[in-house]
Amino acid sequence: MSVARRNRPRPTVGRVLTVVGLYVLMTLVAVSILFPVVWMLYSSIKTNQQILNNVFSLPTAFNLENYRNLFNGGQMPVWLANSVIVTLVSVVGIAILSALAAYGFAAFSFRGKEKLFIFCLIGLMIPPQALIVSGFKWMSLFALIGSRWALILTYLGWISFGVLVLRNFFQAVPKEIIEAARIDGANHWRIFTRIMLPLARPSIGTVVVLNFMWVWNDFIYPLVYVDSADRYTIPLGILQYQSRLGVQWGTQMAALSVAAGVPLLIYLIFQRQFIRGILAGSLKG
Amino acid sequence: MRRNTRWGALAAAGAAAVLVLAGCGAGDGGKSSSGGSMTLLSEWTDGGSAASIQSTIDSWNKANPDNKMTQRSIGNEDFMTASRTAMSGDNPPDVLQFEGFSDTVDYAKAGKLVDLTGWWNANKSRFALADSPGVTRSCTYQGKVYCVPMSSNAQSVLFYNAKMLADNGIAPPKTYDDVVAAGEKLNAKGITPIALGDKDGWPGAQLWMTFVAQLCGTTMADQAVDRKGPKWTDQCFTDAAAQVDSLRQKGFFPKGVVSDDYNGMVSLFESGKAAFISTGSWFIGSWQSAPPPFQVGAEYFPPVTGAAHPDDKVAYGGDVVGIPTGGKNQAEAMKFLDYMTSLDQAKVWAKNYYFSAVKGAVAASGPANIKDLYDQTASAENTLGSLDLQLPPAVGQDVLYNSFQSLLGGKTTPQQFTAALEKSAQATQGPSQP
Amino acid sequence: MATLTTEASAAAHGSPRVGRRRRKWPALIPFLGPALGFYLMFLIIPLAGTIFLSLTDWNGFDFGKIDFVGVTNYTALAHDPVFKSALWHTLIFVAVAVVLKTVGALAASLAINERLPLATLFRGVYVMPTVISMVVIGVVFNLALSPTLGLINPFLDAIGLGHYAGTWLGDPNKALPIIILLDVWQNFGIYMLIYISALVAIPEDLGEAARVDGASRWQEIRRVTIPMLRSTTGIVMLLAGIDSLKVFTTVYVMTRGGPDHATEVLSTWGYDQAFTQNDVGYGSAIMVVLLAIAFVFAFVWLRFFRKVGE
């Protein structure tokens, strides 16, 4: 990196303008993104009436009543627990399954591999709404409706994205590395665990983070597969604060803040992982 | 390399821990089939109803520790998805709250609801509107009764911000012309007269129905629904749409009338930015958690001058409860139903601003400002059930909502609206023959 | 192990297939097997169920009364004006969204890869919309765009562009473009992440070579970096396309498909038919059409990016 810097020509007017323009554009986009987040957070410390009076005004007092309602009187702890359990198990499962399958696609060749790969992409093509009716009946046959496993097993079928991304990554690993390992006597398992997985950390990170968000925010499956209030996940629970007849804005914003907090945390954790992978220099092989 | 192993071990340990937790909770797939527990599924998520049903359940559980009831509620349109799916499965709730009319027909036809005719005939004297079309059509299928009304919704209600009217020198309107005059005065001052947000389609459609009841009358409208002669293209239905259109042309509705949703229109009214709001009595129930900071007046939407049926109202059993035949505990569920609709329990609901269908509840414990509205509802003779609920969804929820929404956006004329409605009704239900 | 020797010698002899087929399957199964197992059980089988349902007439909750009607639902699609609109809207959505998402993600990832100050911050922020539930985004933007309660019209007034004020989501002509923009805004962060993880893997020396030859940073990006991202661009376009095809929540939360079906897309219309109109067979048929289109899209993509497929 330092070599590149030294060789770089002195900044021209053009370059300065480009950089400034870039910053302005990027800041505008960033502000438009932060705005809903910030609004959600500061609305969660306003009372319902305050929000109604002026939707976008800043709060005048720090009022944690909404959060208190969620946790003391409300069911948020239950929802949080259910969401955490279901999402963690599902995402760990998805990561393991996709990495294994991606390696299978990348390292072996066999007849029909292409077709099988496209077949595995079907999962990306269907909106979940298309599957809940038949999925409900299918799960009923196993008497799983109402259990967290109905959700977890369903999410474990969401391997398509992981397989796509990781297969792409594994295929791009230089052949020399693999050949060298083979010559050293490594079998597929060792290549997979000792070479491929460590190299793929950023991509695995991406797969984990994104699947975490998708599973965490999913509400269509819980809507249909859960039949008792003590198994509600957060997206389903948030519907408590909406009804056809009115929204409890304040409490809903607090619930949404909690709901957004966890994936954000996961992202922050994996962001650091991301950087560590880069700094380790293991990719500059 | 060492880093990898540590990460791997950590991940494995974490996964194992979570798997154990998941396993703990997953063993109880489905409900326990041993006698002694029941479930209720409802839409009662908002403040007043949620508190009421929980209170009813708590007192039932205290008196019946061997047959406890638990409940779950889902708000919004998603309730439809969840409830229909639940009804299709092997473990439907023991008691289901729904909205009657076409839902009752669907469920009863499929044999999914227990026949309550006997119980209803024995108990109907304690319900308001028991013989009025708004209730009978909601729960009756082929002569048998399959559900019981919990609420007597008044739908064509005009609420007003008493303080705002007073501040602007407007007396509470008694006639339709008063309303128009008030609206024009408010418009001149830059205040939105009537809060309305029709993104979901039903708030606007309900306004149309208000005028349908007044201009066409309950009987004719019900016959149009049943395809027994009158058509939606008949003059009075178009006139009803034209009434709303004239209000639109006068600029009585907010600019966002097409894209704001129900919550938006409520926010507009409750934040004091609009003087009137026309919606149903359920609006009152939402005050339980956060009453508006001003006095709210409520009365039925005054009839249009010269209306043929000035006393006809849109009012009906809004929330109905039934007992799914797939339930495992029907006898106890029946007892719970009886308990829920007892006067004592109904009084609790009424105290929470609920328009209980049980006679005498609101009179005994309802808040003062709704008693008058309630009395008018309870004693109404010609009550029209909400047309979007009565019609099959393809007509009542697709064409009715979308086409009327387009009218509110100024893109569809009243004639085009009723023509579209009739066309859809003919396609779905067949022609209308006396 | 015999496998290795066989493989190594086969590689040395330049014929990788000899001897592999016999030994390959036991090694392959632990890799592909588990994922395929869950996938088949919990995704493909329900999908097969949906395809079956598309050949039936069913109201959705009475399992005793499913009537098999063959392709009637599909022929009915041809006479359904809303279906045709929804199809059209979906195709427009895909075409526009894919381009915007790819270009946007690429631009953002390149900018962030420059390692200018605050780059990490921007990267973190740009991924945030994926974290935030669509409910919040929907609520905020519905409010912000509301002509009644919102910010946008007053804002336009304030900067002198008041004549552009309108009903936004209530305007049948503007609603779809607005939703497409919103979907791009919400999702480009994912594709940016994918680009970044690919950019990070590009060795610096390649760029060095170009720079030593006198190329500017921009030329270096254009001539060296972007071509190296070809396979990633392929992935991004595939994902963006498929995602845009099946978009549901964004449309549902913002407009429910309105006003008067102006923003109706295939997934929302299918859902409406299945769960509001109680015509599960017809709704399933619409979903199957959506799936078919996705297939076509994927095959076209394969043709284009065959090099990546290997």
JSON list of N, CA, C and O in Angstrom, two decimals, chain C residues 117-163:
[
{"chain": "C", "resi": 117, "resn": "PRO", "atom": "N", "xyz": [-10.28, 8.51, 3.87]},
{"chain": "C", "resi": 117, "resn": "PRO", "atom": "CA", "xyz": [-10.77, 8.58, 5.26]},
{"chain": "C", "resi": 117, "resn": "PRO", "atom": "C", "xyz": [-12.27, 8.38, 5.32]},
{"chain": "C", "resi": 117, "resn": "PRO", "atom": "O", "xyz": [-13.00, 8.78, 4.43]},
{"chain": "C", "resi": 118, "resn": "LEU", "atom": "N", "xyz": [-12.74, 7.74, 6.35]},
{"chain": "C", "resi": 118, "resn": "LEU", "atom": "CA", "xyz": [-14.16, 7.50, 6.61]},
{"chain": "C", "resi": 118, "resn": "LEU", "atom": "C", "xyz": [-14.73, 6.38, 5.74]},
{"chain": "C", "resi": 118, "resn": "LEU", "atom": "O", "xyz": [-15.92, 6.13, 5.77]},
{"chain": "C", "resi": 119, "resn": "ALA", "atom": "N", "xyz": [-13.88, 5.74, 4.94]},
{"chain": "C", "resi": 119, "resn": "ALA", "atom": "CA", "xyz": [-14.41, 4.69, 4.06]},
{"chain": "C", "resi": 119, "resn": "ALA", "atom": "C", "xyz": [-15.14, 3.62, 4.85]},
{"chain": "C", "resi": 119, "resn": "ALA", "atom": "O", "xyz": [-16.22, 3.16, 4.46]},
{"chain": "C", "resi": 120, "resn": "THR", "atom": "N", "xyz": [-14.54, 3.18, 5.94]},
{"chain": "C", "resi": 120, "resn": "THR", "atom": "CA", "xyz": [-15.17, 2.14, 6.75]},
{"chain": "C", "resi": 120, "resn": "THR", "atom": "C", "xyz": [-16.53, 2.59, 7.25]},
{"chain": "C", "resi": 120, "resn": "THR", "atom": "O", "xyz": [-17.49, 1.83, 7.29]},
{"chain": "C", "resi": 121, "resn": "LEU", "atom": "N", "xyz": [-16.61, 3.85, 7.63]},
{"chain": "C", "resi": 121, "resn": "LEU", "atom": "CA", "xyz": [-17.87, 4.38, 8.12]},
{"chain": "C", "resi": 121, "resn": "LEU", "atom": "C", "xyz": [-18.94, 4.30, 7.04]},
{"chain": "C", "resi": 121, "resn": "LEU", "atom": "O", "xyz": [-20.06, 3.85, 7.27]},
{"chain": "C", "resi": 122, "resn": "PHE", "atom": "N", "xyz": [-18.56, 4.74, 5.84]},
{"chain": "C", "resi": 122, "resn": "PHE", "atom": "CA", "xyz": [-19.52, 4.71, 4.75]},
{"chain": "C", "resi": 122, "resn": "PHE", "atom": "C", "xyz": [-19.97, 3.27, 4.47]},
{"chain": "C", "resi": 122, "resn": "PHE", "atom": "O", "xyz": [-21.14, 3.01, 4.26]},
{"chain": "C", "resi": 123, "resn": "ARG", "atom": "N", "xyz": [-19.01, 2.38, 4.48]},
{"chain": "C", "resi": 123, "resn": "ARG", "atom": "CA", "xyz": [-19.35, 0.98, 4.21]},
{"chain": "C", "resi": 123, "resn": "ARG", "atom": "C", "xyz": [-20.37, 0.50, 5.24]},
{"chain": "C", "resi": 123, "resn": "ARG", "atom": "O", "xyz": [-21.34, -0.17, 4.90]},
{"chain": "C", "resi": 124, "resn": "GLY", "atom": "N", "xyz": [-20.12, 0.83, 6.48]},
{"chain": "C", "resi": 124, "resn": "GLY", "atom": "CA", "xyz": [-21.05, 0.41, 7.52]},
{"chain": "C", "resi": 124, "resn": "GLY", "atom": "C", "xyz": [-22.43, 0.99, 7.31]},
{"chain": "C", "resi": 124, "resn": "GLY", "atom": "O", "xyz": [-23.44, 0.30, 7.43]},
{"chain": "C", "resi": 125, "resn": "VAL", "atom": "N", "xyz": [-22.47, 2.26, 6.95]},
{"chain": "C", "resi": 125, "resn": "VAL", "atom": "CA", "xyz": [-23.77, 2.92, 6.79]},
{"chain": "C", "resi": 125, "resn": "VAL", "atom": "C", "xyz": [-24.52, 2.34, 5.60]},
{"chain": "C", "resi": 125, "resn": "VAL", "atom": "O", "xyz": [-25.72, 2.11, 5.65]},
{"chain": "C", "resi": 126, "resn": "TYR", "atom": "N", "xyz": [-23.81, 2.10, 4.51]},
{"chain": "C", "resi": 126, "resn": "TYR", "atom": "CA", "xyz": [-24.51, 1.66, 3.31]},
{"chain": "C", "resi": 126, "resn": "TYR", "atom": "C", "xyz": [-25.14, 0.28, 3.44]},
{"chain": "C", "resi": 126, "resn": "TYR", "atom": "O", "xyz": [-26.04, -0.06, 2.68]},
{"chain": "C", "resi": 127, "resn": "VAL", "atom": "N", "xyz": [-24.66, -0.50, 4.36]},
{"chain": "C", "resi": 127, "resn": "VAL", "atom": "CA", "xyz": [-25.28, -1.81, 4.53]},
{"chain": "C", "resi": 127, "resn": "VAL", "atom": "C", "xyz": [-26.47, -1.74, 5.49]},
{"chain": "C", "resi": 127, "resn": "VAL", "atom": "O", "xyz": [-27.28, -2.65, 5.57]},
{"chain": "C", "resi": 128, "resn": "MET", "atom": "N", "xyz": [-26.59, -0.64, 6.20]},
{"chain": "C", "resi": 128, "resn": "MET", "atom": "CA", "xyz": [-27.63, -0.54, 7.22]},
{"chain": "C", "resi": 128, "resn": "MET", "atom": "C", "xyz": [-29.05, -0.77, 6.73]},
{"chain": "C", "resi": 128, "resn": "MET", "atom": "O", "xyz": [-29.83, -1.39, 7.44]},
{"chain": "C", "resi": 129, "resn": "PRO", "atom": "N", "xyz": [-29.43, -0.27, 5.55]},
{"chain": "C", "resi": 129, "resn": "PRO", "atom": "CA", "xyz": [-30.84, -0.46, 5.19]},
{"chain": "C", "resi": 129, "resn": "PRO", "atom": "C", "xyz": [-31.26, -1.92, 5.18]},
{"chain": "C", "resi": 129, "resn": "PRO", "atom": "O", "xyz": [-32.43, -2.23, 5.39]},
{"chain": "C", "resi": 130, "resn": "THR", "atom": "N", "xyz": [-30.31, -2.82, 4.92]},
{"chain": "C", "resi": 130, "resn": "THR", "atom": "CA", "xyz": [-30.68, -4.23, 4.93]},
{"chain": "C", "resi": 130, "resn": "THR", "atom": "C", "xyz": [-31.02, -4.69, 6.33]},
{"chain": "C", "resi": 130, "resn": "THR", "atom": "O", "xyz": [-31.76, -5.63, 6.53]},
{"chain": "C", "resi": 131, "resn": "VAL", "atom": "N", "xyz": [-30.38, -4.04, 7.32]},
{"chain": "C", "resi": 131, "resn": "VAL", "atom": "CA", "xyz": [-30.58, -4.43, 8.70]},
{"chain": "C", "resi": 131, "resn": "VAL", "atom": "C", "xyz": [-31.93, -3.94, 9.21]},
{"chain": "C", "resi": 131, "resn": "VAL", "atom": "O", "xyz": [-32.60, -4.61, 9.98]},
{"chain": "C", "resi": 132, "resn": "ILE", "atom": "N", "xyz": [-32.28, -2.76, 8.76]},
{"chain": "C", "resi": 132, "resn": "ILE", "atom": "CA", "xyz": [-33.51, -2.15, 9.26]},
{"chain": "C", "resi": 132, "resn": "ILE", "atom": "C", "xyz": [-34.70, -2.84, 8.64]},
{"chain": "C", "resi": 132, "resn": "ILE", "atom": "O", "xyz": [-34.77, -3.03, 7.44]},
{"chain": "C", "resi": 133, "resn": "SER", "atom": "N", "xyz": [-35.64, -3.17, 9.49]},
{"chain": "C", "resi": 133, "resn": "SER", "atom": "CA", "xyz": [-36.81, -3.86, 8.97]},
{"chain": "C", "resi": 133, "resn": "SER", "atom": "C", "xyz": [-37.56, -2.97, 7.99]},
{"chain": "C", "resi": 133, "resn": "SER", "atom": "O", "xyz": [-37.59, -1.75, 8.14]},
{"chain": "C", "resi": 134, "resn": "MET", "atom": "N", "xyz": [-38.15, -3.59, 7.01]},
{"chain": "C", "resi": 134, "resn": "MET", "atom": "CA", "xyz": [-38.87, -2.84, 5.98]},
{"chain": "C", "resi": 134, "resn": "MET", "atom": "C", "xyz": [-40.01, -2.05, 6.60]},
{"chain": "C", "resi": 134, "resn": "MET", "atom": "O", "xyz": [-40.45, -1.06, 6.05]},
{"chain": "C", "resi": 135, "resn": "VAL", "atom": "N", "xyz": [-40.47, -2.50, 7.75]},
{"chain": "C", "resi": 135, "resn": "VAL", "atom": "CA", "xyz": [-41.57, -1.79, 8.41]},
{"chain": "C", "resi": 135, "resn": "VAL", "atom": "C", "xyz": [-41.16, -0.36, 8.72]},
{"chain": "C", "resi": 135, "resn": "VAL", "atom": "O", "xyz": [-41.89, 0.59, 8.45]},
{"chain": "C", "resi": 136, "resn": "VAL", "atom": "N", "xyz": [-39.96, -0.21, 9.28]},
{"chain": "C", "resi": 136, "resn": "VAL", "atom": "CA", "xyz": [-39.49, 1.13, 9.62]},
{"chain": "C", "resi": 136, "resn": "VAL", "atom": "C", "xyz": [-39.33, 1.97, 8.36]},
{"chain": "C", "resi": 136, "resn": "VAL", "atom": "O", "xyz": [-39.80, 3.10, 8.27]},
{"chain": "C", "resi": 137, "resn": "ILE", "atom": "N", "xyz": [-38.65, 1.36, 7.37]},
{"chain": "C", "resi": 137, "resn": "ILE", "atom": "CA", "xyz": [-38.42, 2.10, 6.13]},
{"chain": "C", "resi": 137, "resn": "ILE", "atom": "C", "xyz": [-39.75, 2.51, 5.53]},
{"chain": "C", "resi": 137, "resn": "ILE", "atom": "O", "xyz": [-39.93, 3.65, 5.09]},
{"chain": "C", "resi": 138, "resn": "GLY", "atom": "N", "xyz": [-40.68, 1.57, 5.51]},
{"chain": "C", "resi": 138, "resn": "GLY", "atom": "CA", "xyz": [-41.99, 1.86, 4.94]},
{"chain": "C", "resi": 138, "resn": "GLY", "atom": "C", "xyz": [-42.68, 2.98, 5.68]},
{"chain": "C", "resi": 138, "resn": "GLY", "atom": "O", "xyz": [-43.20, 3.92, 5.08]},
{"chain": "C", "resi": 139, "resn": "VAL", "atom": "N", "xyz": [-42.69, 2.89, 7.00]},
{"chain": "C", "resi": 139, "resn": "VAL", "atom": "CA", "xyz": [-43.35, 3.92, 7.79]},
{"chain": "C", "resi": 139, "resn": "VAL", "atom": "C", "xyz": [-42.71, 5.27, 7.55]},
{"chain": "C", "resi": 139, "resn": "VAL", "atom": "O", "xyz": [-43.39, 6.26, 7.28]},
{"chain": "C", "resi": 140, "resn": "VAL", "atom": "N", "xyz": [-41.38, 5.32, 7.63]},
{"chain": "C", "resi": 140, "resn": "VAL", "atom": "CA", "xyz": [-40.71, 6.61, 7.50]},
{"chain": "C", "resi": 140, "resn": "VAL", "atom": "C", "xyz": [-40.92, 7.21, 6.12]},
{"chain": "C", "resi": 140, "resn": "VAL", "atom": "O", "xyz": [-41.26, 8.39, 6.00]},
{"chain": "C", "resi": 141, "resn": "PHE", "atom": "N", "xyz": [-40.73, 6.40, 5.10]},
{"chain": "C", "resi": 141, "resn": "PHE", "atom": "CA", "xyz": [-40.86, 6.99, 3.77]},
{"chain": "C", "resi": 141, "resn": "PHE", "atom": "C", "xyz": [-42.29, 7.28, 3.39]},
{"chain": "C", "resi": 141, "resn": "PHE", "atom": "O", "xyz": [-42.56, 8.26, 2.68]},
{"chain": "C", "resi": 142, "resn": "ASN", "atom": "N", "xyz": [-43.21, 6.46, 3.86]},
{"chain": "C", "resi": 142, "resn": "ASN", "atom": "CA", "xyz": [-44.61, 6.80, 3.62]},
{"chain": "C", "resi": 142, "resn": "ASN", "atom": "C", "xyz": [-44.93, 8.14, 4.22]},
{"chain": "C", "resi": 142, "resn": "ASN", "atom": "O", "xyz": [-45.60, 8.98, 3.62]},
{"chain": "C", "resi": 143, "resn": "LEU", "atom": "N", "xyz": [-44.44, 8.36, 5.44]},
{"chain": "C", "resi": 143, "resn": "LEU", "atom": "CA", "xyz": [-44.69, 9.63, 6.10]},
{"chain": "C", "resi": 143, "resn": "LEU", "atom": "C", "xyz": [-43.97, 10.77, 5.39]},
{"chain": "C", "resi": 143, "resn": "LEU", "atom": "O", "xyz": [-44.53, 11.83, 5.15]},
{"chain": "C", "resi": 144, "resn": "ALA", "atom": "N", "xyz": [-42.68, 10.52, 5.07]},
{"chain": "C", "resi": 144, "resn": "ALA", "atom": "CA", "xyz": [-41.91, 11.59, 4.46]},
{"chain": "C", "resi": 144, "resn": "ALA", "atom": "C", "xyz": [-42.49, 12.00, 3.12]},
{"chain": "C", "resi": 144, "resn": "ALA", "atom": "O", "xyz": [-42.47, 13.18, 2.75]},
{"chain": "C", "resi": 145, "resn": "LEU", "atom": "N", "xyz": [-43.02, 11.02, 2.39]},
{"chain": "C", "resi": 145, "resn": "LEU", "atom": "CA", "xyz": [-43.55, 11.32, 1.06]},
{"chain": "C", "resi": 145, "resn": "LEU", "atom": "C", "xyz": [-45.01, 11.74, 1.11]},
{"chain": "C", "resi": 145, "resn": "LEU", "atom": "O", "xyz": [-45.58, 12.09, 0.08]},
{"chain": "C", "resi": 146, "resn": "SER", "atom": "N", "xyz": [-45.62, 11.71, 2.28]},
{"chain": "C", "resi": 146, "resn": "SER", "atom": "CA", "xyz": [-47.03, 12.04, 2.33]},
{"chain": "C", "resi": 146, "resn": "SER", "atom": "C", "xyz": [-47.26, 13.50, 2.02]},
{"chain": "C", "resi": 146, "resn": "SER", "atom": "O", "xyz": [-46.64, 14.37, 2.62]},
{"chain": "C", "resi": 147, "resn": "PRO", "atom": "N", "xyz": [-48.15, 13.78, 1.08]},
{"chain": "C", "resi": 147, "resn": "PRO", "atom": "CA", "xyz": [-48.43, 15.19, 0.79]},
{"chain": "C", "resi": 147, "resn": "PRO", "atom": "C", "xyz": [-49.10, 15.87, 1.97]},
{"chain": "C", "resi": 147, "resn": "PRO", "atom": "O", "xyz": [-49.07, 17.08, 2.09]},
{"chain": "C", "resi": 148, "resn": "THR", "atom": "N", "xyz": [-49.68, 15.06, 2.86]},
{"chain": "C", "resi": 148, "resn": "THR", "atom": "CA", "xyz": [-50.39, 15.64, 3.98]},
{"chain": "C", "resi": 148, "resn": "THR", "atom": "C", "xyz": [-49.47, 15.89, 5.16]},
{"chain": "C", "resi": 148, "resn": "THR", "atom": "O", "xyz": [-49.43, 16.95, 5.73]},
{"chain": "C", "resi": 149, "resn": "LEU", "atom": "N", "xyz": [-48.75, 14.86, 5.55]},
{"chain": "C", "resi": 149, "resn": "LEU", "atom": "CA", "xyz": [-48.01, 14.92, 6.80]},
{"chain": "C", "resi": 149, "resn": "LEU", "atom": "C", "xyz": [-46.51, 15.06, 6.61]},
{"chain": "C", "resi": 149, "resn": "LEU", "atom": "O", "xyz": [-45.78, 15.17, 7.56]},
{"chain": "C", "resi": 150, "resn": "GLY", "atom": "N", "xyz": [-46.07, 15.00, 5.36]},
{"chain": "C", "resi": 150, "resn": "GLY", "atom": "CA", "xyz": [-44.67, 14.70, 5.13]},
{"chain": "C", "resi": 150, "resn": "GLY", "atom": "C", "xyz": [-43.75, 15.87, 4.89]},
{"chain": "C", "resi": 150, "resn": "GLY", "atom": "O", "xyz": [-44.11, 17.03, 4.96]},
{"chain": "C", "resi": 151, "resn": "LEU", "atom": "N", "xyz": [-42.52, 15.47, 4.62]},
{"chain": "C", "resi": 151, "resn": "LEU", "atom": "CA", "xyz": [-41.45, 16.45, 4.52]},
{"chain": "C", "resi": 151, "resn": "LEU", "atom": "C", "xyz": [-41.17, 16.89, 3.09]},
{"chain": "C", "resi": 151, "resn": "LEU", "atom": "O", "xyz": [-40.64, 17.95, 2.86]},
{"chain": "C", "resi": 152, "resn": "ILE", "atom": "N", "xyz": [-41.49, 16.01, 2.14]},
{"chain": "C", "resi": 152, "resn": "ILE", "atom": "CA", "xyz": [-40.90, 16.25, 0.85]},
{"chain": "C", "resi": 152, "resn": "ILE", "atom": "C", "xyz": [-41.48, 17.47, 0.13]},
{"chain": "C", "resi": 152, "resn": "ILE", "atom": "O", "xyz": [-40.74, 18.26, -0.43]},
{"chain": "C", "resi": 153, "resn": "ASN", "atom": "N", "xyz": [-42.79, 17.64, 0.20]},
{"chain": "C", "resi": 153, "resn": "ASN", "atom": "CA", "xyz": [-43.35, 18.80, -0.48]},
{"chain": "C", "resi": 153, "resn": "ASN", "atom": "C", "xyz": [-42.91, 20.12, 0.15]},
{"chain": "C", "resi": 153, "resn": "ASN", "atom": "O", "xyz": [-42.52, 21.04, -0.56]},
{"chain": "C", "resi": 154, "resn": "PRO", "atom": "N", "xyz": [-42.94, 20.22, 1.49]},
{"chain": "C", "resi": 154, "resn": "PRO", "atom": "CA", "xyz": [-42.42, 21.45, 2.09]},
{"chain": "C", "resi": 154, "resn": "PRO", "atom": "C", "xyz": [-40.95, 21.67, 1.72]},
{"chain": "C", "resi": 154, "resn": "PRO", "atom": "O", "xyz": [-40.53, 22.81, 1.50]},
{"chain": "C", "resi": 155, "resn": "PHE", "atom": "N", "xyz": [-40.19, 20.56, 1.65]},
{"chain": "C", "resi": 155, "resn": "PHE", "atom": "CA", "xyz": [-38.78, 20.70, 1.33]},
{"chain": "C", "resi": 155, "resn": "PHE", "atom": "C", "xyz": [-38.61, 21.27, -0.08]},
{"chain": "C", "resi": 155, "resn": "PHE", "atom": "O", "xyz": [-37.81, 22.18, -0.32]},
{"chain": "C", "resi": 156, "resn": "LEU", "atom": "N", "xyz": [-39.36, 20.73, -1.03]},
{"chain": "C", "resi": 156, "resn": "LEU", "atom": "CA", "xyz": [-39.27, 21.21, -2.41]},
{"chain": "C", "resi": 156, "resn": "LEU", "atom": "C", "xyz": [-39.67, 22.68, -2.48]},
{"chain": "C", "resi": 156, "resn": "LEU", "atom": "O", "xyz": [-39.06, 23.48, -3.19]},
{"chain": "C", "resi": 157, "resn": "ASP", "atom": "N", "xyz": [-40.70, 23.02, -1.71]},
{"chain": "C", "resi": 157, "resn": "ASP", "atom": "CA", "xyz": [-41.12, 24.41, -1.66]},
{"chain": "C", "resi": 157, "resn": "ASP", "atom": "C", "xyz": [-39.98, 25.30, -1.20]},
{"chain": "C", "resi": 157, "resn": "ASP", "atom": "O", "xyz": [-39.70, 26.35, -1.77]},
{"chain": "C", "resi": 158, "resn": "ALA", "atom": "N", "xyz": [-39.31, 24.79, -0.15]},
{"chain": "C", "resi": 158, "resn": "ALA", "atom": "CA", "xyz": [-38.28, 25.61, 0.47]},
{"chain": "C", "resi": 158, "resn": "ALA", "atom": "C", "xyz": [-37.12, 25.88, -0.49]},
{"chain": "C", "resi": 158, "resn": "ALA", "atom": "O", "xyz": [-36.50, 26.92, -0.43]},
{"chain": "C", "resi": 159, "resn": "ILE", "atom": "N", "xyz": [-36.81, 24.89, -1.34]},
{"chain": "C", "resi": 159, "resn": "ILE", "atom": "CA", "xyz": [-35.68, 25.15, -2.23]},
{"chain": "C", "resi": 159, "resn": "ILE", "atom": "C", "xyz": [-36.15, 25.62, -3.60]},
{"chain": "C", "resi": 159, "resn": "ILE", "atom": "O", "xyz": [-35.40, 25.58, -4.57]},
{"chain": "C", "resi": 160, "resn": "GLY", "atom": "N", "xyz": [-37.39, 26.07, -3.65]},
{"chain": "C", "resi": 160, "resn": "GLY", "atom": "CA", "xyz": [-37.84, 26.71, -4.87]},
{"chain": "C", "resi": 160, "resn": "GLY", "atom": "C", "xyz": [-38.29, 25.76, -5.97]},
{"chain": "C", "resi": 160, "resn": "GLY", "atom": "O", "xyz": [-38.54, 26.18, -7.10]},
{"chain": "C", "resi": 161, "resn": "LEU", "atom": "N", "xyz": [-38.38, 24.48, -5.65]},
{"chain": "C", "resi": 161, "resn": "LEU", "atom": "CA", "xyz": [-38.84, 23.53, -6.67]},
{"chain": "C", "resi": 161, "resn": "LEU", "atom": "C", "xyz": [-40.27, 23.12, -6.40]},
{"chain": "C", "resi": 161, "resn": "LEU", "atom": "O", "xyz": [-40.67, 22.01, -6.70]},
{"chain": "C", "resi": 162, "resn": "GLY", "atom": "N", "xyz": [-41.04, 24.04, -5.82]},
{"chain": "C", "resi": 162, "resn": "GLY", "atom": "CA", "xyz": [-42.40, 23.71, -5.38]},
{"chain": "C", "resi": 162, "resn": "GLY", "atom": "C", "xyz": [-43.28, 23.17, -6.47]},
{"chain": "C", "resi": 162, "resn": "GLY", "atom": "O", "xyz": [-44.18, 22.37, -6.20]},
{"chain": "C", "resi": 163, "resn": "HIS", "atom": "N", "xyz": [-42.99, 23.53, -7.72]},
{"chain": "C", "resi": 163, "resn": "HIS", "atom": "CA", "xyz": [-43.90, 23.05, -8.77]},
{"chain": "C", "resi": 163, "resn": "HIS", "atom": "C", "xyz": [-43.72, 21.57, -9.04]},
{"chain": "C", "resi": 163, "resn": "HIS", "atom": "O", "xyz": [-44.46, 20.98, -9.80]}
]
